[in-house]
Amino acid sequence: MLLTAKPFVEYKIQELKDKVSKLKTKPVLALIRVGNDPASVKYVSNKIKRCNEVGIESQVYELSEDVKQIEIVKLIDELNNDSKITGILLQLPLPEHLDEHYLTNQICPYKDVDGFTIWNTGSLSLGANCNVACTPKGIIDLMKYYNIEMRSKDVVIVNASNIVGKPLVQLFLKEGATPTICNSKTKNLKDKVKSADIVVLGTGNMNFMSADDFSEDTVIIDVSINFDENGKMRGDVVKEDYDKLIEKGCDITPVPGGVGQCTVIALLENTIDIHIKMNND
Ligand code: GUN
């Protein structure tokens, strides 16, 4: 079947709206965007739209492409010390002259809604309570919504990034699965994918895999967002093969309409949970 995000998103939006309506004060999310990378502009505006929908206040800081590192450090410091601010998000990627790791780690760990700081990534790998990166959290929540069994399953993740692949390994371990992390150049990748129960694809290569690359009954999570020559959004899996995959008993997250929307839901949930923890609300 197609693992569409729509029913999951509708259910979660209602749940989060209800949760926010019971709070004494409104959660506030600060979003920092540097430059005008078109994908980042779109992602941040989606995040703001969804914040409004559930009653989270958003504050956007749009900084110029050539902003100095110290100015971002100062801004994050102010936001860290402002008790009205619940969470801080620094949209990635950043322009070349800025140090992504250094700046991300200026965010106070408990306000780190993305779970990208050393504190939160370290806590995740120790199995401790922490803020969890939104795309991996969104993937696991969507799979749970569709009652997909993870325990004892062989999972192949074709993405080794800090944002997706690495934290996702930790979440699959927590669910009792056996994850293997790969990249698009991994030796014998096709054999690994063929033998997996669950495959997560995030290579950024449009049409990287087709129906013949998967065994029957595989669960396929397509994280990639690519654009074809007509500007249409595509994943790593050939879209024309979805029907063939479903005939083979596979489940697949469509692009668009899959993982992307679940990432934003996870961000809203992280923000609300931080607010509740901070304010005993
Ligand atoms: N860039 C791509 N995905 C993300 C994300 O989940 N958070 C942030 N901050 N930047 C991103």
Short mmCIF file of N, CA and C and ligand atoms in Angstrom, two decimals, residues 47 89-93 114 116 134-135 163 263, ligand 1:
data_model
loop_
_atom_site.label_atom_id
_atom_site.label_comp_id
_atom_site.label_asym_id
_atom_site.label_seq_id
_atom_site.Cartn_x
_atom_site.Cartn_y
_atom_site.Cartn_z
N LYS A 47 6.99 25.26 7.72
CA LYS A 47 7.04 25.08 9.18
C LYS A 47 6.21 26.15 9.87
N LEU A 89 15.42 26.93 16.06
CA LEU A 89 15.76 26.11 14.88
C LEU A 89 16.65 26.93 13.96
N LEU A 90 17.82 26.37 13.65
CA LEU A 90 18.72 27.01 12.68
C LEU A 90 18.63 26.18 11.40
N GLN A 91 17.97 26.73 10.38
CA GLN A 91 17.76 25.96 9.16
C GLN A 91 19.08 25.66 8.45
N LEU A 92 19.29 24.41 8.09
CA LEU A 92 20.49 23.97 7.37
C LEU A 92 20.11 23.64 5.92
N PRO A 93 21.01 23.72 4.98
CA PRO A 93 22.42 24.05 5.11
C PRO A 93 22.66 25.54 5.26
N ASP A 114 15.46 20.57 16.98
CA ASP A 114 15.90 19.67 15.91
C ASP A 114 16.67 18.47 16.44
N PHE A 116 19.80 18.40 17.10
CA PHE A 116 21.07 18.34 16.35
C PHE A 116 22.31 18.59 17.21
N CYS A 134 13.93 15.62 13.61
CA CYS A 134 12.53 15.56 13.17
C CYS A 134 12.26 14.56 12.04
N THR A 135 13.14 14.47 11.05
CA THR A 135 12.85 13.52 9.95
C THR A 135 12.87 12.07 10.46
N ILE A 163 21.44 14.43 9.76
CA ILE A 163 20.03 14.82 9.89
C ILE A 163 19.11 13.61 9.79
N THR A 263 7.99 15.18 8.94
CA THR A 263 9.10 15.93 9.56
C THR A 263 8.54 17.16 10.28
N1 GUN B 1 17.54 21.08 6.62
C1 GUN B 1 16.97 19.96 6.12
N2 GUN B 1 16.23 19.31 7.07
C2 GUN B 1 16.35 20.06 8.19
C3 GUN B 1 15.80 19.92 9.49
O1 GUN B 1 15.08 18.97 9.82
N3 GUN B 1 16.15 20.93 10.37
C4 GUN B 1 16.96 21.95 10.03
N4 GUN B 1 17.26 22.85 10.98
N5 GUN B 1 17.49 22.10 8.83
C5 GUN B 1 17.18 21.16 7.92
#
